[in-house]
mmCIF file with all atom_site columns, C-alpha atoms in Angstrom:
data_model
loop_
_atom_site.group_PDB
_atom_site.id
_atom_site.type_symbol
_atom_site.label_atom_id
_atom_site.label_alt_id
_atom_site.label_comp_id
_atom_site.label_asym_id
_atom_site.label_entity_id
_atom_site.label_seq_id
_atom_site.pdbx_PDB_ins_code
_atom_site.Cartn_x
_atom_site.Cartn_y
_atom_site.Cartn_z
_atom_site.occupancy
_atom_site.B_iso_or_equiv
_atom_site.pdbx_formal_charge
_atom_site.auth_seq_id
_atom_site.auth_comp_id
_atom_site.auth_asym_id
_atom_site.auth_atom_id
_atom_site.pdbx_PDB_model_num
ATOM 1   C CA . MET A 1 1   ? 74.843 11.865 -17.771 1.00 0.00 ? 628 MET A CA 1
ATOM 2   C CA . THR A 1 2   ? 72.875 13.958 -16.222 1.00 0.00 ? 629 THR A CA 1
ATOM 3   C CA . ASP A 1 3   ? 70.687 13.593 -12.452 1.00 0.00 ? 630 ASP A CA 1
ATOM 4   C CA . GLN A 1 4   ? 67.404 14.222 -12.768 1.00 0.00 ? 631 GLN A CA 1
ATOM 5   C CA . LEU A 1 5   ? 65.401 15.653 -9.790  1.00 0.00 ? 632 LEU A CA 1
ATOM 6   C CA . ASN A 1 6   ? 61.902 13.933 -8.689  1.00 0.00 ? 633 ASN A CA 1
ATOM 7   C CA . THR A 1 7   ? 59.288 16.369 -8.589  1.00 0.00 ? 634 THR A CA 1
ATOM 8   C CA . GLU A 1 8   ? 56.878 14.084 -7.805  1.00 0.00 ? 635 GLU A CA 1
ATOM 9   C CA . CYS A 1 9   ? 56.061 12.862 -3.994  1.00 0.00 ? 636 CYS A CA 1
ATOM 10  C CA . ASP A 1 10  ? 53.913 10.190 -3.039  1.00 0.00 ? 637 ASP A CA 1
ATOM 11  C CA . GLY A 1 11  ? 52.364 12.271 -0.309  1.00 0.00 ? 638 GLY A CA 1
ATOM 12  C CA . ASP A 1 12  ? 48.954 11.672 0.085   1.00 0.00 ? 639 ASP A CA 1
ATOM 13  C CA . GLY A 1 13  ? 48.182 14.964 1.551   1.00 0.00 ? 640 GLY A CA 1
ATOM 14  C CA . ALA A 1 14  ? 48.246 13.923 5.075   1.00 0.00 ? 641 ALA A CA 1
ATOM 15  C CA . LEU A 1 15  ? 51.333 16.480 5.300   1.00 0.00 ? 642 LEU A CA 1
ATOM 16  C CA . GLU A 1 16  ? 48.830 19.184 6.040   1.00 0.00 ? 643 GLU A CA 1
ATOM 17  C CA . GLU A 1 17  ? 47.060 18.070 8.773   1.00 0.00 ? 644 GLU A CA 1
ATOM 18  C CA . GLY A 1 18  ? 50.309 18.686 11.217  1.00 0.00 ? 645 GLY A CA 1
ATOM 19  C CA . VAL A 1 19  ? 50.023 22.450 10.288  1.00 0.00 ? 646 VAL A CA 1
ATOM 20  C CA . PRO A 1 20  ? 47.539 24.241 12.294  1.00 0.00 ? 647 PRO A CA 1
ATOM 21  C CA . ASN A 1 21  ? 45.148 26.628 11.562  1.00 0.00 ? 648 ASN A CA 1
ATOM 22  C CA . GLU A 1 22  ? 45.645 30.503 11.195  1.00 0.00 ? 649 GLU A CA 1
ATOM 23  C CA . VAL A 1 23  ? 43.854 30.923 14.340  1.00 0.00 ? 650 VAL A CA 1
ATOM 24  C CA . VAL A 1 24  ? 46.360 29.244 16.051  1.00 0.00 ? 651 VAL A CA 1
ATOM 25  C CA . LEU A 1 25  ? 49.433 29.832 13.860  1.00 0.00 ? 652 LEU A CA 1
ATOM 26  C CA . THR A 1 26  ? 49.162 33.701 14.059  1.00 0.00 ? 653 THR A CA 1
ATOM 27  C CA . PRO A 1 27  ? 49.014 33.721 18.053  1.00 0.00 ? 654 PRO A CA 1
ATOM 28  C CA . THR A 1 28  ? 51.946 31.582 18.371  1.00 0.00 ? 655 THR A CA 1
ATOM 29  C CA . VAL A 1 29  ? 54.233 33.533 16.149  1.00 0.00 ? 656 VAL A CA 1
ATOM 30  C CA . GLN A 1 30  ? 53.432 36.474 18.019  1.00 0.00 ? 657 GLN A CA 1
ATOM 31  C CA . LEU A 1 31  ? 53.933 34.346 21.623  1.00 0.00 ? 658 LEU A CA 1
ATOM 32  C CA . LEU A 1 32  ? 57.741 33.743 20.213  1.00 0.00 ? 659 LEU A CA 1
ATOM 33  C CA . LYS A 1 33  ? 58.376 37.048 18.369  1.00 0.00 ? 660 LYS A CA 1
ATOM 34  C CA . GLY A 1 34  ? 58.092 37.972 22.557  1.00 0.00 ? 661 GLY A CA 1
ATOM 35  C CA . PHE A 1 35  ? 61.509 35.382 22.678  1.00 0.00 ? 662 PHE A CA 1
ATOM 36  C CA . ALA A 1 36  ? 63.344 37.007 19.928  1.00 0.00 ? 663 ALA A CA 1
ATOM 37  C CA . ASP A 1 37  ? 64.715 39.756 21.121  1.00 0.00 ? 664 ASP A CA 1
ATOM 38  C CA . ASP A 1 38  ? 67.594 40.037 23.854  1.00 0.00 ? 665 ASP A CA 1
ATOM 39  C CA . THR A 1 39  ? 65.912 42.742 25.926  1.00 0.00 ? 666 THR A CA 1
ATOM 40  C CA . ARG A 1 40  ? 62.743 40.975 25.738  1.00 0.00 ? 667 ARG A CA 1
ATOM 41  C CA . LEU A 1 41  ? 64.463 38.055 26.806  1.00 0.00 ? 668 LEU A CA 1
ATOM 42  C CA . ARG A 1 42  ? 66.840 39.520 29.600  1.00 0.00 ? 669 ARG A CA 1
ATOM 43  C CA . ILE A 1 43  ? 63.301 40.785 30.908  1.00 0.00 ? 670 ILE A CA 1
ATOM 44  C CA . LEU A 1 44  ? 61.785 37.192 31.072  1.00 0.00 ? 671 LEU A CA 1
ATOM 45  C CA . CYS A 1 45  ? 64.778 36.413 32.843  1.00 0.00 ? 672 CYS A CA 1
ATOM 46  C CA . LEU A 1 46  ? 64.048 38.556 35.704  1.00 0.00 ? 673 LEU A CA 1
ATOM 47  C CA . LEU A 1 47  ? 60.598 37.952 35.715  1.00 0.00 ? 674 LEU A CA 1
ATOM 48  C CA . ARG A 1 48  ? 61.005 33.870 35.906  1.00 0.00 ? 675 ARG A CA 1
ATOM 49  C CA . ASP A 1 49  ? 61.542 33.811 39.592  1.00 0.00 ? 676 ASP A CA 1
ATOM 50  C CA . ARG A 1 50  ? 59.268 36.615 41.214  1.00 0.00 ? 677 ARG A CA 1
ATOM 51  C CA . GLU A 1 51  ? 57.428 39.658 39.987  1.00 0.00 ? 678 GLU A CA 1
ATOM 52  C CA . VAL A 1 52  ? 59.164 42.678 39.869  1.00 0.00 ? 679 VAL A CA 1
ATOM 53  C CA . CYS A 1 53  ? 58.332 46.521 39.575  1.00 0.00 ? 680 CYS A CA 1
ATOM 54  C CA . VAL A 1 54  ? 59.243 48.415 36.857  1.00 0.00 ? 681 VAL A CA 1
ATOM 55  C CA . HIS A 1 55  ? 61.576 50.765 38.639  1.00 0.00 ? 682 HIS A CA 1
ATOM 56  C CA . GLU A 1 56  ? 63.764 47.358 39.147  1.00 0.00 ? 683 GLU A CA 1
ATOM 57  C CA . ILE A 1 57  ? 63.609 46.288 35.879  1.00 0.00 ? 684 ILE A CA 1
ATOM 58  C CA . VAL A 1 58  ? 64.853 49.709 34.308  1.00 0.00 ? 685 VAL A CA 1
ATOM 59  C CA . ASP A 1 59  ? 67.454 49.686 36.975  1.00 0.00 ? 686 ASP A CA 1
ATOM 60  C CA . ALA A 1 60  ? 68.535 46.185 36.421  1.00 0.00 ? 687 ALA A CA 1
ATOM 61  C CA . LEU A 1 61  ? 68.876 46.680 32.675  1.00 0.00 ? 688 LEU A CA 1
ATOM 62  C CA . ASP A 1 62  ? 70.088 49.903 32.811  1.00 0.00 ? 689 ASP A CA 1
ATOM 63  C CA . MET A 1 63  ? 67.593 51.352 30.200  1.00 0.00 ? 690 MET A CA 1
ATOM 64  C CA . SER A 1 64  ? 65.278 54.158 30.645  1.00 0.00 ? 691 SER A CA 1
ATOM 65  C CA . GLN A 1 65  ? 61.719 53.726 31.947  1.00 0.00 ? 692 GLN A CA 1
ATOM 66  C CA . SER A 1 66  ? 60.184 54.148 28.029  1.00 0.00 ? 693 SER A CA 1
ATOM 67  C CA . ALA A 1 67  ? 62.320 51.481 26.736  1.00 0.00 ? 694 ALA A CA 1
ATOM 68  C CA . VAL A 1 68  ? 61.740 49.094 29.156  1.00 0.00 ? 695 VAL A CA 1
ATOM 69  C CA . SER A 1 69  ? 57.735 50.143 29.253  1.00 0.00 ? 696 SER A CA 1
ATOM 70  C CA . HIS A 1 70  ? 58.165 49.436 25.203  1.00 0.00 ? 697 HIS A CA 1
ATOM 71  C CA . GLN A 1 71  ? 59.338 45.878 25.464  1.00 0.00 ? 698 GLN A CA 1
ATOM 72  C CA . LEU A 1 72  ? 56.796 45.161 28.247  1.00 0.00 ? 699 LEU A CA 1
ATOM 73  C CA . ARG A 1 73  ? 54.023 46.101 25.905  1.00 0.00 ? 700 ARG A CA 1
ATOM 74  C CA . VAL A 1 74  ? 55.383 43.643 23.666  1.00 0.00 ? 701 VAL A CA 1
ATOM 75  C CA . LEU A 1 75  ? 55.715 41.179 26.305  1.00 0.00 ? 702 LEU A CA 1
ATOM 76  C CA . ARG A 1 76  ? 51.937 41.669 27.211  1.00 0.00 ? 703 ARG A CA 1
ATOM 77  C CA . ASP A 1 77  ? 50.845 41.828 23.735  1.00 0.00 ? 704 ASP A CA 1
ATOM 78  C CA . ALA A 1 78  ? 52.811 38.613 23.197  1.00 0.00 ? 705 ALA A CA 1
ATOM 79  C CA . ARG A 1 79  ? 50.566 36.898 26.910  1.00 0.00 ? 706 ARG A CA 1
ATOM 80  C CA . LEU A 1 80  ? 54.671 36.360 28.296  1.00 0.00 ? 707 LEU A CA 1
ATOM 81  C CA . VAL A 1 81  ? 53.585 38.629 31.075  1.00 0.00 ? 708 VAL A CA 1
ATOM 82  C CA . SER A 1 82  ? 51.068 40.018 33.175  1.00 0.00 ? 709 SER A CA 1
ATOM 83  C CA . HIS A 1 83  ? 50.600 43.064 35.094  1.00 0.00 ? 710 HIS A CA 1
ATOM 84  C CA . ARG A 1 84  ? 49.560 44.563 38.287  1.00 0.00 ? 711 ARG A CA 1
ATOM 85  C CA . ARG A 1 85  ? 49.190 47.920 39.678  1.00 0.00 ? 712 ARG A CA 1
ATOM 86  C CA . ASP A 1 86  ? 49.840 49.166 43.100  1.00 0.00 ? 713 ASP A CA 1
ATOM 87  C CA . GLY A 1 87  ? 49.474 53.316 43.035  1.00 0.00 ? 714 GLY A CA 1
ATOM 88  C CA . ARG A 1 88  ? 51.747 54.502 41.288  1.00 0.00 ? 715 ARG A CA 1
ATOM 89  C CA . HIS A 1 89  ? 53.896 51.243 40.486  1.00 0.00 ? 716 HIS A CA 1
ATOM 90  C CA . VAL A 1 90  ? 53.251 48.342 38.074  1.00 0.00 ? 717 VAL A CA 1
ATOM 91  C CA . TYR A 1 91  ? 54.271 44.853 39.133  1.00 0.00 ? 718 TYR A CA 1
ATOM 92  C CA . TYR A 1 92  ? 55.019 42.188 36.598  1.00 0.00 ? 719 TYR A CA 1
ATOM 93  C CA . ARG A 1 93  ? 55.671 38.842 36.335  1.00 0.00 ? 720 ARG A CA 1
ATOM 94  C CA . LEU A 1 94  ? 55.520 35.654 33.797  1.00 0.00 ? 721 LEU A CA 1
ATOM 95  C CA . ALA A 1 95  ? 52.089 34.992 32.417  1.00 0.00 ? 722 ALA A CA 1
ATOM 96  C CA . ASP A 1 96  ? 52.068 31.251 33.812  1.00 0.00 ? 723 ASP A CA 1
ATOM 97  C CA . ASP A 1 97  ? 53.943 27.994 34.106  1.00 0.00 ? 724 ASP A CA 1
ATOM 98  C CA . HIS A 1 98  ? 53.867 27.782 30.449  1.00 0.00 ? 725 HIS A CA 1
ATOM 99  C CA . VAL A 1 99  ? 55.863 30.666 29.936  1.00 0.00 ? 726 VAL A CA 1
ATOM 100 C CA . ARG A 1 100 ? 58.108 29.933 32.556  1.00 0.00 ? 727 ARG A CA 1
ATOM 101 C CA . GLU A 1 101 ? 58.861 26.508 31.161  1.00 0.00 ? 728 GLU A CA 1
ATOM 102 C CA . MET A 1 102 ? 59.284 27.777 27.535  1.00 0.00 ? 729 MET A CA 1
ATOM 103 C CA . LEU A 1 103 ? 61.842 30.444 28.890  1.00 0.00 ? 730 LEU A CA 1
ATOM 104 C CA . GLU A 1 104 ? 63.900 27.500 30.786  1.00 0.00 ? 731 GLU A CA 1
ATOM 105 C CA . ASN A 1 105 ? 63.461 25.284 27.951  1.00 0.00 ? 732 ASN A CA 1
ATOM 106 C CA . ALA A 1 106 ? 64.946 27.999 25.657  1.00 0.00 ? 733 ALA A CA 1
ATOM 107 C CA . LEU A 1 107 ? 67.831 29.476 27.808  1.00 0.00 ? 734 LEU A CA 1
ATOM 108 C CA . SER A 1 108 ? 68.890 25.252 28.599  1.00 0.00 ? 735 SER A CA 1
ATOM 109 C CA . HIS A 1 109 ? 68.721 24.877 24.699  1.00 0.00 ? 736 HIS A CA 1
ATOM 110 C CA . GLY A 1 110 ? 71.281 27.859 24.302  1.00 0.00 ? 737 GLY A CA 1
ATOM 111 C CA . ALA A 1 111 ? 73.427 26.456 26.401  1.00 0.00 ? 738 ALA A CA 1
ATOM 112 C CA . GLU A 1 112 ? 74.099 23.232 25.063  1.00 0.00 ? 739 GLU A CA 1
ATOM 113 C CA . ASN A 1 113 ? 76.969 22.705 23.087  1.00 0.00 ? 740 ASN A CA 1
ATOM 114 C CA . GLU A 1 114 ? 76.630 21.544 19.008  1.00 0.00 ? 741 GLU A CA 1
#
């Protein structure tokens, strides 16, 4: 006797209402991609409690300035960080408290044992 897969569901179409439209999905995906790299995550951790100069990030991560600048551009494009210029120095910080909360939640969840 062969079990048959039920190909019909009792859905009433309401399920799709829970999926945001592209205007929301596209920037949300970009935001989450900002978290999806270990170097960017390290940079976000460096910025979680204070504003940091690019040179300090370069030194802390032992990376080239161009590599750090590339990752910072991705984080800016994802709206996860903001920056300000002071003469020849550029300082970065987390964009807002929402980013800080997302970072803390992601780190906390990552540290949980299954």
